[in-house]
Amino acid sequence: MTGGENNDFTSSLASPREQLWQALHEGDETSAVAVVRRALGADIPTAEQMRAAGERVLLELIAPVQERLGAAWAANDITVAQEHAGTAISERCVSAVADATASARPGTPAGRVVVACVDGEWHALPARLVSEVLRLRGWRVDYLGAQVPTEHLVAHARYTRTRAVLVSSSIETLLPAAHNAISSIQGAGFPVIAGGAAFGPQGRYARLMRAEWAADARGAAALLAGNPRRPGTLAVRPPEADLPHLGDEEYTMVRRTGRQLVKQALADVEEGFPEMRWYSRYQNERTAEDIEHIVNYLATALYVDSPDLFARFITWTADILAARGVPPRCLLAALDSLLNQLKDFPRVFGILDTARGVIHR
Ligand code: B12
């Protein structure tokens, strides 16, 4: 390899990131794939260097640009349709890396693992990135994609006699589903590595659920290299075994009465905001949806006993609303309605009260 090529190979990805962003923003798949191919490098001499280049392109080029796409949607700079189009292009870019690096993968697999999104989870791209990195590191990966029903995931783990099951989740409201998946897979005798934004800062919710956790594909590869321990006892644990606070039934109660809570909160918000009377049907539907999200996140915060989780969600919702010209204080009306409806429940009270504090009036 000449010095010049080496420099190209190790050069910063800042400029390809900008080019890929432009291509995603314009919905230009051909240019996006061309950026990725150029970033991989034309003549990488060894298989090891090709694998390293592939991993960098997946984790340091495609992943951050995809995150930027999410931030642009949240800031109301691009539409939902543009975000969908951009994500489809990112998926195509991941395939381009997989194709270009296939011949560089190690010949004898290090072992076989399953990677899947938990039931209800649509965010498949993060799991796909993890899968492709593990393939480059020599693992035979069964990538099962989005929303895999737990019983099918367990059946597949048994069928493939997998070394470990890697579960991905991005949306916190799916934590009860993720817990069910983790406990069912471990109950069938397989180690679990959890990952994705749903598991919270430093994977704190994964640890509550007694799963190993990794921040990204490299962390997962390190855990796999250490031969994850098989679970000691073979039985599916009831949720309270890991989360004793569920014994107070506050989570069950919010889940059971969720529909009524949303209905009443919507009526209270309408009363507090007379301007809602002139809302279009579309705006009314979005408001109802927002309140439904609030109740779902409240239930999730009760499930993992984390006021922080709910406060983060309220901060995020306030930013989303502000970017769309809706005053975040309208969230206060919804929180107050829920506080009023659920005043006799101490954990609910603590969670809602903490969240009120994060809204700037
Ligand atoms: C693309 C996208 C979608 C696509 C997904 C398509 C697909 N094929 O994946 C679609 C349109 C389906 C979608 C739907 C929704 N989405 Co969305 N989506 C995104 C977006 C823009 C990008 C996700 C992504 O690919 N990120 C890039 C990857 C690289 O980052 P990552 O997730 O952090 O993954 C890395 C690590 O976490 C880790 N990792 C991930 N999984 C695993 C697993 C293991 C085992 C390990 C070790 C590591 C690991 O490694 C990854 C690579 O480094 C994000 C915004 C964002 N900033 O991420 C929102 C986002 C995740 N979505 C969001 C929301 C709210 C939704 C919806 C609820 C919207 C709605 N109202 O319908 C639905 C939910 C659907 C569902 N039930 O799942 C919110 C979540 C907010 C929250 N706090 O929960 C986000 C953050 C948007 C935002 N900025 O507000 N979405």
Coordinates of C-alpha atoms and ligand atoms in Angstrom, one line a residue:
M1 CA 0.0 0.0 0.0
T2 CA 1.3 3.5 -0.8
G3 CA 1.5 6.2 1.9
G4 CA -1.3 8.1 0.0
E5 CA -3.7 5.2 0.1
N6 CA -3.0 4.7 3.8
N7 CA -3.8 8.3 4.5
D8 CA -7.1 7.9 2.5
F9 CA -8.0 4.9 4.5
T10 CA -7.4 6.5 7.9
S11 CA -8.6 9.9 6.9
S12 CA -11.4 11.6 8.9
L13 CA -15.0 10.7 8.0
A14 CA -16.1 14.2 8.6
S15 CA -16.4 15.0 4.9
P16 CA -18.1 11.7 3.9
R17 CA -20.6 12.3 6.8
E18 CA -21.5 15.7 5.3
Q19 CA -21.9 14.2 1.8
L20 CA -24.0 11.3 3.1
W21 CA -26.1 13.7 5.0
Q22 CA -26.7 15.8 1.8
A23 CA -27.6 12.6 -0.1
L24 CA -30.1 11.5 2.6
H25 CA -31.6 14.9 2.8
E26 CA -32.2 15.0 -0.9
G27 CA -33.4 11.4 -1.0
D28 CA -30.6 10.5 -3.4
E29 CA -29.8 6.8 -3.0
T30 CA -27.3 6.6 -5.8
S31 CA -25.1 9.3 -4.4
A32 CA -25.5 7.9 -0.9
V33 CA -24.2 4.5 -1.9
A34 CA -21.4 6.1 -3.9
V35 CA -20.3 8.0 -0.7
V36 CA -20.3 4.8 1.2
R37 CA -18.3 2.9 -1.4
R38 CA -15.7 5.7 -1.6
A39 CA -15.4 5.8 2.2
L40 CA -14.7 2.0 2.2
G41 CA -11.8 2.6 -0.1
A42 CA -11.0 1.1 -3.5
D43 CA -7.9 -1.0 -3.0
I44 CA -7.7 -2.2 0.6
P45 CA -5.0 -4.9 0.5
T46 CA -5.8 -7.1 3.5
A47 CA -9.1 -8.7 4.6
E48 CA -8.5 -7.4 8.1
Q49 CA -8.2 -3.8 6.9
M50 CA -11.3 -4.3 4.8
R51 CA -13.2 -5.5 7.9
A52 CA -12.0 -2.5 9.9
A53 CA -13.0 -0.1 7.2
G54 CA -16.5 -1.8 7.0
E55 CA -17.0 -1.4 10.7
R56 CA -16.0 2.2 10.7
V57 CA -18.3 3.0 7.8
L58 CA -21.2 1.3 9.6
L59 CA -20.6 2.8 13.0
E60 CA -18.9 6.1 12.3
L61 CA -20.5 7.1 9.0
I62 CA -23.9 5.6 8.5
A63 CA -25.0 5.5 12.2
P64 CA -24.3 9.1 13.1
V65 CA -25.8 10.4 9.8
Q66 CA -28.9 8.4 10.6
E67 CA -29.0 10.0 14.1
R68 CA -28.7 13.4 12.5
L69 CA -31.8 12.5 10.4
G70 CA -33.7 11.8 13.6
A71 CA -32.5 15.1 15.1
A72 CA -33.6 17.0 11.9
W73 CA -37.1 15.4 12.2
A74 CA -37.3 16.3 15.9
A75 CA -36.4 19.9 15.1
N76 CA -39.1 20.0 12.4
D77 CA -36.5 20.6 9.7
I78 CA -37.5 17.6 7.6
T79 CA -40.9 15.9 7.2
V80 CA -41.8 12.4 8.4
A81 CA -41.8 11.3 4.8
Q82 CA -38.2 12.7 4.3
E83 CA -37.1 10.8 7.4
H84 CA -38.7 7.6 6.1
A85 CA -37.0 8.1 2.7
G86 CA -33.6 8.8 4.4
T87 CA -33.9 5.7 6.6
A88 CA -34.6 3.5 3.5
I89 CA -31.4 4.9 1.9
S90 CA -29.4 4.2 5.1
E91 CA -30.6 0.6 4.9
R92 CA -29.4 0.4 1.3
C93 CA -26.1 1.8 2.5
V94 CA -25.7 -0.9 5.1
S95 CA -26.4 -3.5 2.4
A96 CA -23.7 -1.9 0.2
V97 CA -21.2 -2.3 3.0
A98 CA -22.3 -5.9 3.6
D99 CA -21.9 -6.7 -0.1
A100 CA -18.5 -5.0 -0.5
T101 CA -17.0 -6.7 2.6
A102 CA -18.5 -10.2 2.2
S103 CA -15.3 -11.7 0.8
A104 CA -13.3 -10.3 3.7
R105 CA -15.3 -12.1 6.4
P106 CA -13.4 -14.7 8.4
G107 CA -13.9 -18.2 6.9
T108 CA -14.7 -20.2 10.1
P109 CA -17.4 -18.6 12.1
A110 CA -16.6 -17.7 15.8
G111 CA -20.0 -19.0 16.7
R112 CA -23.7 -18.4 15.9
V113 CA -25.8 -15.7 17.5
V114 CA -29.3 -14.3 17.0
V115 CA -30.0 -10.6 16.8
A116 CA -33.6 -9.4 16.9
C117 CA -35.8 -6.4 17.9
V118 CA -38.2 -7.1 20.8
D119 CA -41.9 -7.5 20.1
G120 CA -43.5 -4.2 19.0
E121 CA -40.2 -2.6 18.1
W122 CA -40.0 -1.2 14.5
H123 CA -36.5 0.3 14.8
A124 CA -34.7 -2.4 12.9
L125 CA -31.8 -0.4 11.5
P126 CA -29.8 -0.3 14.8
A127 CA -30.1 -4.1 15.1
R128 CA -29.0 -4.5 11.5
L129 CA -25.9 -2.3 12.2
V130 CA -25.0 -4.5 15.1
S131 CA -25.5 -7.7 13.0
E132 CA -23.3 -6.5 10.2
V133 CA -20.5 -5.6 12.6
L134 CA -20.7 -9.0 14.3
R135 CA -20.6 -10.7 10.8
L136 CA -17.4 -8.7 10.0
R137 CA -16.0 -9.9 13.4
G138 CA -16.6 -13.5 12.3
W139 CA -19.9 -14.4 13.9
R140 CA -22.6 -16.2 12.0
V141 CA -25.6 -14.0 12.7
D142 CA -29.3 -14.8 12.4
Y143 CA -30.7 -11.3 12.0
L144 CA -34.5 -11.5 12.6
G145 CA -35.4 -7.8 12.1
A146 CA -38.2 -5.8 13.6
Q147 CA -40.9 -6.8 16.1
V148 CA -40.1 -10.5 16.7
P149 CA -42.8 -12.2 18.9
T150 CA -41.0 -13.6 22.0
E151 CA -42.1 -17.2 21.5
H152 CA -40.7 -17.3 18.0
L153 CA -37.4 -15.7 19.2
V154 CA -37.1 -18.4 21.8
A155 CA -37.9 -21.1 19.3
H156 CA -35.3 -19.8 16.9
A157 CA -32.7 -19.6 19.7
R158 CA -33.4 -23.3 20.4
Y159 CA -33.4 -24.3 16.8
T160 CA -30.0 -22.7 16.1
R161 CA -28.5 -23.5 19.5
T162 CA -27.4 -20.0 19.6
R163 CA -24.4 -18.8 21.7
A164 CA -26.4 -15.8 22.8
V165 CA -29.5 -13.7 21.8
L166 CA -29.0 -10.0 21.3
V167 CA -32.1 -8.0 21.7
S168 CA -32.6 -4.4 20.5
S169 CA -35.1 -1.8 21.6
S170 CA -35.3 1.9 20.9
I171 CA -38.6 2.8 22.5
E172 CA -38.9 2.9 26.3
T173 CA -42.6 2.0 26.3
L174 CA -41.5 -1.5 25.1
L175 CA -39.5 -2.2 28.2
P176 CA -42.1 -4.5 29.7
A177 CA -42.0 -6.5 26.3
A178 CA -38.2 -6.4 26.4
H179 CA -38.3 -7.8 30.0
N180 CA -40.6 -10.6 28.9
A181 CA -38.2 -11.4 26.0
I182 CA -35.1 -11.4 28.3
S183 CA -36.6 -13.5 31.0
S184 CA -38.1 -16.0 28.4
I185 CA -34.8 -16.4 26.5
Q186 CA -32.8 -16.8 29.8
G187 CA -35.5 -19.2 31.0
A188 CA -34.8 -21.3 27.9
G189 CA -31.1 -21.4 28.8
F190 CA -29.5 -18.7 26.6
P191 CA -27.5 -15.7 27.6
V192 CA -29.0 -12.3 26.6
I193 CA -27.2 -9.1 25.5
A194 CA -29.5 -6.1 25.4
G195 CA -28.9 -2.8 23.6
G196 CA -30.5 0.2 22.2
A197 CA -31.8 3.6 23.5
A198 CA -34.8 2.0 25.4
F199 CA -32.5 0.4 28.0
G200 CA -31.6 3.9 29.3
P201 CA -28.3 5.6 30.2
Q202 CA -25.5 3.0 30.6
G203 CA -28.1 0.3 30.1
R204 CA -29.6 0.8 33.6
Y205 CA -32.9 -0.9 32.7
A206 CA -31.2 -3.9 31.1
R207 CA -29.3 -4.5 34.3
L208 CA -32.6 -4.3 36.3
M209 CA -33.8 -7.1 34.1
R210 CA -30.6 -9.1 34.7
A211 CA -29.4 -8.9 31.1
E212 CA -25.9 -8.1 30.0
W213 CA -25.8 -4.7 28.2
A214 CA -23.6 -3.2 25.6
A215 CA -23.6 0.4 24.3
D216 CA -22.9 -0.6 20.7
A217 CA -21.8 -3.4 18.4
R218 CA -18.2 -3.2 19.5
G219 CA -19.2 -3.6 23.1
A220 CA -21.4 -6.6 22.2
A221 CA -18.4 -8.2 20.3
A222 CA -16.3 -7.8 23.4
L223 CA -19.0 -9.5 25.6
L224 CA -19.3 -12.3 23.1
A225 CA -15.6 -12.8 23.0
G226 CA -15.7 -13.3 26.8
N227 CA -18.2 -16.2 26.3
P228 CA -21.3 -15.0 28.1
R229 CA -22.4 -17.1 30.9
R230 CA -25.5 -19.3 30.4
P231 CA -28.2 -18.5 33.0
G232 CA -28.1 -20.6 36.2
T233 CA -31.8 -21.4 36.7
L234 CA -34.0 -22.5 33.9
A235 CA -37.4 -20.9 34.5
V236 CA -39.2 -17.8 33.2
R237 CA -39.2 -15.3 36.0
P238 CA -42.4 -13.4 36.8
P239 CA -41.7 -9.6 36.4
E240 CA -41.9 -9.0 40.2
A241 CA -38.9 -11.3 40.7
D242 CA -36.7 -8.6 39.2
L243 CA -38.9 -5.6 40.0
P244 CA -40.3 -6.0 43.5
H245 CA -41.9 -2.5 43.4
L246 CA -44.5 -4.0 41.0
G247 CA -46.1 -5.5 44.1
D248 CA -47.8 -2.2 44.8
E249 CA -50.0 -2.7 41.6
E250 CA -49.6 1.0 40.6
Y251 CA -48.3 -0.1 37.1
T252 CA -51.1 -2.7 36.7
M253 CA -53.7 -0.1 37.7
V254 CA -52.5 2.6 35.2
R255 CA -52.4 0.0 32.5
R256 CA -55.9 -1.2 33.3
T257 CA -57.5 2.2 33.5
G258 CA -55.3 3.8 30.7
R259 CA -58.2 4.5 28.4
Q260 CA -60.3 6.3 31.0
L261 CA -57.2 8.3 32.1
V262 CA -56.6 9.5 28.5
K263 CA -60.3 10.4 28.0
Q264 CA -60.5 12.5 31.2
A265 CA -57.1 14.1 30.6
L266 CA -58.2 15.1 27.0
A267 CA -61.4 16.7 28.4
D268 CA -59.4 18.6 31.1
V269 CA -56.8 19.8 28.6
E270 CA -59.7 21.0 26.3
E271 CA -61.2 22.9 29.2
G272 CA -57.8 24.6 30.1
F273 CA -57.2 25.5 26.4
P274 CA -60.3 27.1 24.9
E275 CA -58.4 27.6 21.6
M276 CA -58.6 23.8 21.1
R277 CA -62.2 24.3 20.1
W278 CA -60.9 25.6 16.8
Y279 CA -58.5 22.7 16.3
S280 CA -58.8 20.7 13.1
R281 CA -59.6 17.0 13.3
Y282 CA -56.0 16.3 12.5
Q283 CA -54.8 18.5 15.4
N284 CA -57.3 16.9 17.8
E285 CA -56.1 13.5 16.8
R286 CA -52.5 14.5 17.4
T287 CA -53.4 15.9 20.9
A288 CA -55.2 12.6 21.8
E289 CA -52.1 10.7 20.6
D290 CA -49.8 12.8 22.7
I291 CA -51.9 12.2 25.8
E292 CA -51.9 8.5 25.1
H293 CA -48.1 8.6 24.8
I294 CA -47.9 10.4 28.2
V295 CA -50.0 7.7 29.9
N296 CA -47.9 4.9 28.2
Y297 CA -44.7 6.5 29.4
L298 CA -46.1 7.0 32.9
A299 CA -46.9 3.3 33.0
T300 CA -43.4 2.5 31.8
A301 CA -41.8 4.7 34.4
L302 CA -43.8 2.9 37.0
Y303 CA -42.7 -0.5 35.6
V304 CA -39.0 0.3 36.0
D305 CA -39.6 2.7 38.9
S306 CA -37.8 5.6 37.2
P307 CA -39.1 9.2 37.5
D308 CA -36.1 10.1 35.3
L309 CA -37.4 8.1 32.4
F310 CA -40.7 10.0 32.5
A311 CA -38.9 13.4 33.0
R312 CA -36.7 12.7 29.9
F313 CA -39.8 11.9 27.9
I314 CA -41.6 15.1 29.0
T315 CA -38.4 17.2 28.1
W316 CA -38.3 15.5 24.7
T317 CA -42.0 16.1 24.1
A318 CA -41.8 19.7 25.2
D319 CA -38.9 20.2 22.6
I320 CA -40.9 18.5 19.9
L321 CA -44.0 20.7 20.6
A322 CA -41.9 23.9 20.9
A323 CA -40.3 23.1 17.5
R324 CA -43.8 22.9 16.0
G325 CA -45.1 26.2 17.6
V326 CA -47.1 24.5 20.4
P327 CA -46.5 26.0 23.9
P328 CA -45.0 23.2 26.1
R329 CA -47.1 24.5 29.0
C330 CA -50.1 22.6 27.5
L331 CA -48.3 19.5 28.8
L332 CA -48.8 20.9 32.4
A333 CA -52.6 20.7 31.9
A334 CA -52.3 17.0 31.0
L335 CA -49.9 16.2 33.9
D336 CA -52.2 18.1 36.3
S337 CA -55.2 16.1 35.1
L338 CA -53.3 12.8 35.7
L339 CA -52.1 14.0 39.1
N340 CA -55.7 14.8 40.1
Q341 CA -57.0 11.4 38.8
L342 CA -54.2 9.4 40.5
K343 CA -53.6 11.4 43.6
D344 CA -53.8 8.4 45.9
F345 CA -50.9 6.6 44.3
P346 CA -47.5 7.6 45.8
R347 CA -45.2 6.4 43.0
V348 CA -47.4 8.0 40.3
F349 CA -47.3 11.2 42.3
G350 CA -43.5 11.2 42.6
I351 CA -43.1 10.6 38.8
L352 CA -45.6 13.3 37.7
D353 CA -44.4 15.8 40.3
T354 CA -40.7 15.4 39.1
A355 CA -41.9 15.9 35.5
R356 CA -43.8 19.1 36.2
G357 CA -40.5 20.5 37.3
V358 CA -38.8 20.1 33.9
I359 CA -41.4 22.1 32.0
H360 CA -40.5 25.8 31.4
R361 CA -43.7 27.8 31.5
Ligands
B12_1 C1 -35.6 5.7 11.6 C2 -36.5 5.9 12.8 C3 -37.8 5.3 12.8 C4 -38.2 4.3 11.7 C5 -37.5 3.0 11.9 C6 -37.2 2.2 10.6 C7 -36.2 1.2 10.7 N1 -36.1 0.4 9.7 O1 -35.4 1.1 11.6 C8 -39.8 4.3 11.9 C9 -40.4 5.3 10.9 C10 -40.5 3.0 11.7 C11 -39.9 4.9 13.3 C12 -41.1 4.7 14.1 C13 -41.3 5.3 15.3 N2 -40.4 6.1 16.0 CO1 -38.6 6.4 15.4 N3 -36.9 6.9 14.9 C14 -36.1 6.7 13.9 C15 -34.8 7.5 14.0 C16 -34.8 8.7 13.1 C17 -33.5 6.7 13.7 C18 -33.3 5.4 14.4 C19 -32.0 4.9 14.1 O2 -31.8 4.1 13.2 N4 -30.9 5.4 14.8 C20 -29.6 5.2 14.5 C21 -28.9 4.2 15.3 C22 -27.5 4.0 14.8 O3 -28.8 4.7 16.6 P1 -29.2 3.9 17.9 O4 -30.6 3.6 17.9 O5 -28.7 4.6 19.1 O6 -28.4 2.4 17.8 C23 -27.1 2.3 18.3 C24 -27.0 1.9 19.7 O7 -28.1 2.2 20.5 C25 -26.7 0.4 19.7 N5 -27.8 -0.6 19.7 C26 -29.0 -0.5 19.2 N6 -29.6 -1.7 19.4 C27 -28.7 -2.5 19.9 C28 -28.8 -3.9 20.3 C29 -27.7 -4.5 20.9 C30 -27.8 -5.9 21.3 C31 -26.5 -3.8 21.2 C32 -25.4 -4.4 21.8 C33 -26.4 -2.4 20.8 C34 -27.5 -1.8 20.2 O8 -26.0 0.2 18.5 C35 -26.5 1.1 17.5 C36 -25.4 1.4 16.5 O9 -24.3 2.0 17.1 C37 -34.8 7.8 15.6 C38 -33.9 9.0 15.9 C39 -32.6 8.7 16.5 N7 -31.9 9.7 16.9 O10 -32.1 7.6 16.7 C40 -36.3 7.9 15.9 C41 -36.8 7.6 17.3 C42 -36.0 6.4 17.9 N8 -38.2 7.3 17.0 C43 -39.0 7.8 17.9 C44 -40.4 7.6 17.9 C45 -41.1 8.3 19.0 C46 -41.0 6.7 17.0 C47 -42.5 6.4 17.0 C48 -43.2 6.2 18.3 C49 -43.2 7.5 16.2 C50 -44.7 7.4 16.1 N9 -45.4 8.3 16.7 O11 -45.2 6.5 15.5 C51 -42.5 5.1 16.1 C52 -42.4 3.9 17.0 C53 -42.6 2.6 16.3 C54 -42.3 1.4 17.1 N10 -43.3 0.8 17.7 O12 -41.2 1.0 17.3 C55 -38.2 8.6 19.0 C56 -38.1 7.8 20.3 C57 -38.2 8.7 21.5 C58 -38.3 8.0 22.8 N11 -37.7 8.7 23.8 O13 -38.8 6.9 22.9 C59 -36.9 8.8 18.2 C60 -35.6 9.0 19.2 C61 -37.1 10.1 17.4 C62 -36.8 11.4 18.1 N12 -35.8 12.2 17.9 O14 -37.6 11.8 18.9 N13 -38.8 5.5 13.7

